[in-house]
């Protein structure tokens, strides 16, 4: 019990000390605020001084005669200035002579050696009359040989078509060509020359064999291939006679 009493007394003393400290702090704060208020409320009085009147220095007015003289001098100067007149002077244009570039012709020295003339074949003479700008290849020349002298009688349009398209017609027919099975067994081979007329609408007429072989299977097969392949031939502007050969070669 004694210990409990001592503890209670200690606690009470601590509480009293704590409360007293708080009250002292509050009193200090109040005193400081009052001092600050008193300092702020102090009023200072200042004496006003009346400003001194400004004294303007009076400049004496210029005499009127001097001003009148200046105005008259300005007017005289304006009268003296005259407008400048510029005269138009025509420009003299010098005509320069045109330069003519003289081109000197180069003359090749003629050789004294005489070149022997080569004999011209009949086929080359026929093709010279044809209107072609490009030289013909060997395949078209071989097809044109089949016409002989009849090639000269063709019109320029027909000749131009034959020179350009005979090679293509021969290749198209070889593409559609199928070797007959009977001819392959019996080892039949050779070439057929076929002739027909090709029209501008793509049709053909008067299909026939010019050179026949001993073997009927090959002859019939070449006519049959033309009847299928003519649809892919290039169309001419005029009705033209077509002569091509069909080769049957055993491999």
Short mmCIF file of C-alpha atoms in Angstrom, two decimals:
data_model
loop_
_atom_site.label_atom_id
_atom_site.label_comp_id
_atom_site.label_asym_id
_atom_site.label_seq_id
_atom_site.Cartn_x
_atom_site.Cartn_y
_atom_site.Cartn_z
CA UNK A 1 0.00 0.00 0.00
CA UNK A 2 2.81 2.37 0.77
CA UNK A 3 4.24 1.96 -2.67
CA UNK A 4 0.87 2.68 -4.25
CA UNK A 5 0.51 5.90 -2.25
CA UNK A 6 4.01 7.06 -3.21
CA UNK A 7 3.27 6.42 -6.89
CA UNK A 8 0.04 8.41 -6.76
CA UNK A 9 1.82 11.34 -5.16
CA UNK A 10 4.52 11.33 -7.83
CA UNK A 11 1.93 11.28 -10.62
CA UNK A 12 0.04 14.20 -9.10
CA UNK A 13 3.26 16.22 -8.79
CA UNK A 14 4.16 15.55 -12.45
CA UNK A 15 0.70 16.67 -13.61
CA UNK A 16 0.88 19.86 -11.62
CA UNK A 17 4.32 20.65 -13.03
CA UNK A 18 3.10 20.00 -16.56
CA UNK A 19 0.05 22.27 -16.25
CA UNK A 20 2.08 25.10 -14.74
CA UNK A 21 4.55 25.03 -17.64
CA UNK A 22 1.69 25.23 -20.17
CA UNK A 23 0.16 28.23 -18.42
CA UNK A 24 3.54 30.04 -18.30
CA UNK A 25 4.01 29.51 -22.06
CA UNK A 26 0.54 30.86 -22.84
CA UNK A 27 1.21 33.97 -20.73
CA UNK A 28 4.50 34.57 -22.62
CA UNK A 29 2.71 34.32 -25.97
CA UNK A 30 0.05 36.82 -24.92
CA UNK A 31 2.66 39.29 -23.77
CA UNK A 32 4.62 39.04 -27.02
CA UNK A 33 1.48 39.60 -29.14
CA UNK A 34 0.58 42.69 -27.10
CA UNK A 35 4.04 44.13 -27.61
CA UNK A 36 3.81 43.56 -31.39
CA UNK A 37 0.39 45.23 -31.51
CA UNK A 38 1.68 48.21 -29.58
CA UNK A 39 4.63 48.57 -31.91
CA UNK A 40 2.41 48.39 -34.99
CA UNK A 41 -0.09 50.96 -33.70
CA UNK A 42 2.51 53.66 -33.17
CA UNK A 43 1.85 56.61 -35.52
CA UNK A 44 4.52 58.91 -36.79
CA UNK A 45 3.61 62.48 -37.69
CA UNK A 46 5.36 64.20 -40.63
CA UNK A 47 5.29 67.91 -41.38
CA UNK A 48 4.24 68.86 -44.88
CA UNK A 49 6.33 71.50 -46.63
CA UNK A 50 4.79 73.68 -49.34
CA UNK A 51 6.61 73.41 -52.72
CA UNK A 52 8.42 76.38 -54.10
CA UNK A 53 6.84 77.98 -57.21
CA UNK A 54 8.64 77.22 -60.44
CA UNK A 55 10.11 80.21 -62.17
CA UNK A 56 10.03 79.97 -66.02
CA UNK A 57 12.68 81.73 -67.91
CA UNK A 58 10.98 83.94 -70.42
CA UNK A 59 12.63 83.83 -73.83
CA UNK A 60 12.33 87.00 -75.79
CA UNK A 61 10.16 86.56 -78.92
CA UNK A 62 11.88 86.62 -82.25
CA UNK A 63 11.29 89.64 -84.34
CA UNK A 64 8.67 89.28 -87.10
CA UNK A 65 10.96 90.70 -89.75
CA UNK A 66 13.42 87.82 -89.48
CA UNK A 67 10.62 85.27 -89.90
CA UNK A 68 9.28 87.11 -92.96
CA UNK A 69 12.75 87.11 -94.54
CA UNK A 70 13.12 83.32 -94.06
CA UNK A 71 9.76 82.64 -95.72
CA UNK A 72 10.67 84.79 -98.74
CA UNK A 73 14.06 83.02 -99.13
CA UNK A 74 12.33 79.64 -99.20
CA UNK A 75 9.89 80.82 -101.89
CA UNK A 76 12.73 82.12 -104.05
CA UNK A 77 14.53 78.78 -103.87
CA UNK A 78 11.37 76.98 -104.98
CA UNK A 79 11.08 79.26 -108.03
CA UNK A 80 14.71 78.72 -108.99
CA UNK A 81 14.29 74.90 -109.19
CA UNK A 82 13.20 74.01 -112.70
CA UNK A 83 12.05 70.74 -114.09
CA UNK A 84 14.70 68.87 -115.97
CA UNK A 85 13.59 67.78 -119.43
CA UNK A 86 15.18 64.65 -120.83
CA UNK A 87 15.37 64.34 -124.58
CA UNK A 88 14.84 60.92 -126.12
CA UNK A 89 17.88 60.00 -128.17
CA UNK A 90 17.34 57.15 -130.68
CA UNK A 91 19.73 54.29 -130.19
CA UNK A 92 21.91 53.34 -133.10
CA UNK A 93 21.66 49.61 -133.71
CA UNK A 94 24.62 48.06 -135.38
CA UNK A 95 23.75 45.27 -137.74
CA UNK A 96 26.10 42.37 -137.21
CA UNK A 97 26.68 40.15 -140.22
CA UNK A 98 25.42 36.59 -139.85
CA UNK A 99 28.04 33.98 -139.39
CA UNK A 100 27.81 31.23 -141.91
CA UNK A 101 29.46 28.02 -140.85
CA UNK A 102 31.15 26.70 -143.89
CA UNK A 103 31.21 22.93 -143.83
CA UNK A 104 34.06 21.45 -145.72
CA UNK A 105 33.19 18.26 -147.47
CA UNK A 106 35.54 15.47 -146.74
CA UNK A 107 36.51 13.74 -149.91
CA UNK A 108 37.77 10.25 -149.45
CA UNK A 109 40.60 9.41 -151.79
CA UNK A 110 39.49 6.99 -154.45
CA UNK A 111 41.44 3.82 -154.42
CA UNK A 112 42.98 2.80 -157.71
CA UNK A 113 42.36 -0.86 -157.05
CA UNK A 114 39.35 -2.24 -158.87
CA UNK A 115 37.10 -4.58 -156.88
CA UNK A 116 35.72 -7.50 -158.87
CA UNK A 117 31.92 -7.61 -158.99
CA UNK A 118 30.30 -10.61 -157.34
CA UNK A 119 27.57 -12.45 -159.22
CA UNK A 120 24.05 -11.65 -157.94
CA UNK A 121 21.68 -14.57 -157.47
CA UNK A 122 18.11 -14.54 -158.72
CA UNK A 123 16.71 -14.62 -155.18
CA UNK A 124 18.69 -11.52 -154.13
CA UNK A 125 17.51 -9.60 -157.20
CA UNK A 126 13.89 -10.45 -156.34
CA UNK A 127 14.29 -9.35 -152.73
CA UNK A 128 15.90 -6.06 -153.80
CA UNK A 129 12.55 -5.00 -155.28
CA UNK A 130 10.70 -5.83 -152.03
CA UNK A 131 10.03 -2.87 -149.63
CA UNK A 132 12.04 -4.12 -146.64
CA UNK A 133 14.27 -2.03 -144.42
CA UNK A 134 15.77 -4.88 -142.41
CA UNK A 135 17.78 -7.79 -143.82
CA UNK A 136 15.99 -11.12 -143.97
CA UNK A 137 17.11 -14.17 -142.03
CA UNK A 138 17.88 -17.59 -143.49
CA UNK A 139 14.54 -19.13 -142.54
CA UNK A 140 12.44 -16.54 -144.39
CA UNK A 141 14.76 -16.75 -147.39
CA UNK A 142 14.23 -20.51 -147.50
CA UNK A 143 10.44 -19.99 -147.50
CA UNK A 144 10.64 -17.29 -150.24
CA UNK A 145 12.64 -19.67 -152.47
CA UNK A 146 9.50 -21.83 -152.71
CA UNK A 147 7.69 -19.05 -154.65
CA UNK A 148 10.29 -18.71 -157.41
CA UNK A 149 9.52 -16.06 -160.05
CA UNK A 150 5.95 -15.69 -158.76
CA UNK A 151 7.30 -13.58 -155.88
CA UNK A 152 7.89 -10.64 -158.26
CA UNK A 153 4.20 -10.46 -159.16
CA UNK A 154 3.09 -9.79 -155.57
CA UNK A 155 2.06 -6.32 -154.42
CA UNK A 156 4.32 -4.35 -152.03
CA UNK A 157 1.94 -5.02 -149.11
CA UNK A 158 1.98 -8.76 -149.82
CA UNK A 159 5.78 -8.79 -150.02
CA UNK A 160 6.07 -6.85 -146.76
CA UNK A 161 3.71 -9.30 -145.02
CA UNK A 162 5.60 -12.35 -146.32
CA UNK A 163 8.99 -10.96 -145.30
CA UNK A 164 7.79 -10.26 -141.76
CA UNK A 165 5.48 -13.20 -141.04
CA UNK A 166 6.54 -16.29 -143.04
CA UNK A 167 8.95 -17.29 -140.28
CA UNK A 168 6.21 -17.01 -137.62
CA UNK A 169 3.75 -19.03 -139.71
CA UNK A 170 6.30 -21.83 -140.10
CA UNK A 171 7.01 -21.92 -136.35
CA UNK A 172 3.29 -21.97 -135.45
CA UNK A 173 2.69 -24.95 -137.76
CA UNK A 174 5.68 -26.86 -136.32
CA UNK A 175 4.24 -26.22 -132.82
CA UNK A 176 0.92 -27.88 -133.75
CA UNK A 177 2.61 -30.72 -135.66
CA UNK A 178 2.23 -34.23 -134.22
CA UNK A 179 4.17 -37.11 -135.69
CA UNK A 180 1.77 -39.90 -136.79
CA UNK A 181 2.21 -43.12 -134.83
CA UNK A 182 2.05 -45.28 -137.98
CA UNK A 183 4.77 -43.17 -139.65
CA UNK A 184 6.95 -43.42 -136.53
CA UNK A 185 6.66 -47.23 -136.48
CA UNK A 186 7.51 -47.57 -140.13
CA UNK A 187 10.20 -44.84 -139.88
CA UNK A 188 8.61 -42.52 -142.47
CA UNK A 189 10.27 -39.11 -142.80
CA UNK A 190 10.57 -36.21 -145.30
CA UNK A 191 9.18 -32.76 -146.09
CA UNK A 192 5.86 -31.57 -147.46
CA UNK A 193 5.31 -28.21 -149.20
CA UNK A 194 1.86 -26.79 -148.46
CA UNK A 195 0.09 -23.92 -150.25
CA UNK A 196 -3.05 -21.94 -149.31
CA UNK A 197 -4.54 -18.43 -149.46
CA UNK A 198 -4.76 -16.45 -146.22
CA UNK A 199 -7.55 -13.82 -145.99
CA UNK A 200 -7.67 -10.62 -143.88
CA UNK A 201 -10.43 -12.06 -141.64
CA UNK A 202 -8.17 -15.05 -140.76
CA UNK A 203 -9.77 -17.68 -143.02
CA UNK A 204 -7.88 -19.92 -145.48
CA UNK A 205 -8.85 -21.27 -148.87
CA UNK A 206 -7.51 -23.58 -151.61
CA UNK A 207 -5.40 -25.67 -149.26
CA UNK A 208 -3.31 -28.19 -151.17
CA UNK A 209 0.00 -30.04 -151.23
CA UNK A 210 2.55 -29.01 -153.86
CA UNK A 211 5.12 -31.71 -153.19
CA UNK A 212 3.76 -35.07 -152.04
CA UNK A 213 5.64 -37.92 -150.43
CA UNK A 214 5.21 -41.62 -150.94
CA UNK A 215 3.62 -41.89 -147.53
CA UNK A 216 -0.04 -40.83 -147.35
CA UNK A 217 0.04 -40.66 -143.54
CA UNK A 218 2.46 -37.72 -143.63
CA UNK A 219 0.51 -35.90 -146.38
CA UNK A 220 -2.79 -36.17 -144.56
CA UNK A 221 -1.20 -35.14 -141.27
CA UNK A 222 0.29 -31.92 -142.78
CA UNK A 223 -3.09 -30.82 -144.16
CA UNK A 224 -4.71 -31.61 -140.81
CA UNK A 225 -2.16 -29.50 -138.90
CA UNK A 226 -2.74 -26.46 -141.20
CA UNK A 227 -6.49 -26.74 -140.62
CA UNK A 228 -5.87 -26.44 -136.86
CA UNK A 229 -2.94 -23.97 -136.78
CA UNK A 230 -4.31 -21.30 -139.18
CA UNK A 231 -6.32 -19.68 -136.36
CA UNK A 232 -3.08 -18.37 -134.77
CA UNK A 233 -1.54 -17.00 -137.98
CA UNK A 234 -1.03 -13.20 -138.20
CA UNK A 235 -3.66 -11.66 -140.47
CA UNK A 236 -2.64 -9.84 -143.68
CA UNK A 237 -4.15 -6.63 -145.12
CA UNK A 238 -4.64 -8.30 -148.50
CA UNK A 239 -5.30 -11.87 -149.60
CA UNK A 240 -1.84 -13.46 -149.88
CA UNK A 241 -0.60 -16.83 -151.03
CA UNK A 242 1.30 -18.75 -148.34
CA UNK A 243 3.83 -21.47 -149.13
CA UNK A 244 5.64 -23.26 -146.36
CA UNK A 245 7.34 -26.59 -145.87
CA UNK A 246 6.72 -29.05 -143.03
CA UNK A 247 9.60 -31.23 -141.90
CA UNK A 248 9.18 -34.76 -140.51
CA UNK A 249 12.40 -35.81 -138.82
CA UNK A 250 12.98 -39.03 -136.86
CA UNK A 251 15.02 -38.70 -133.66
#
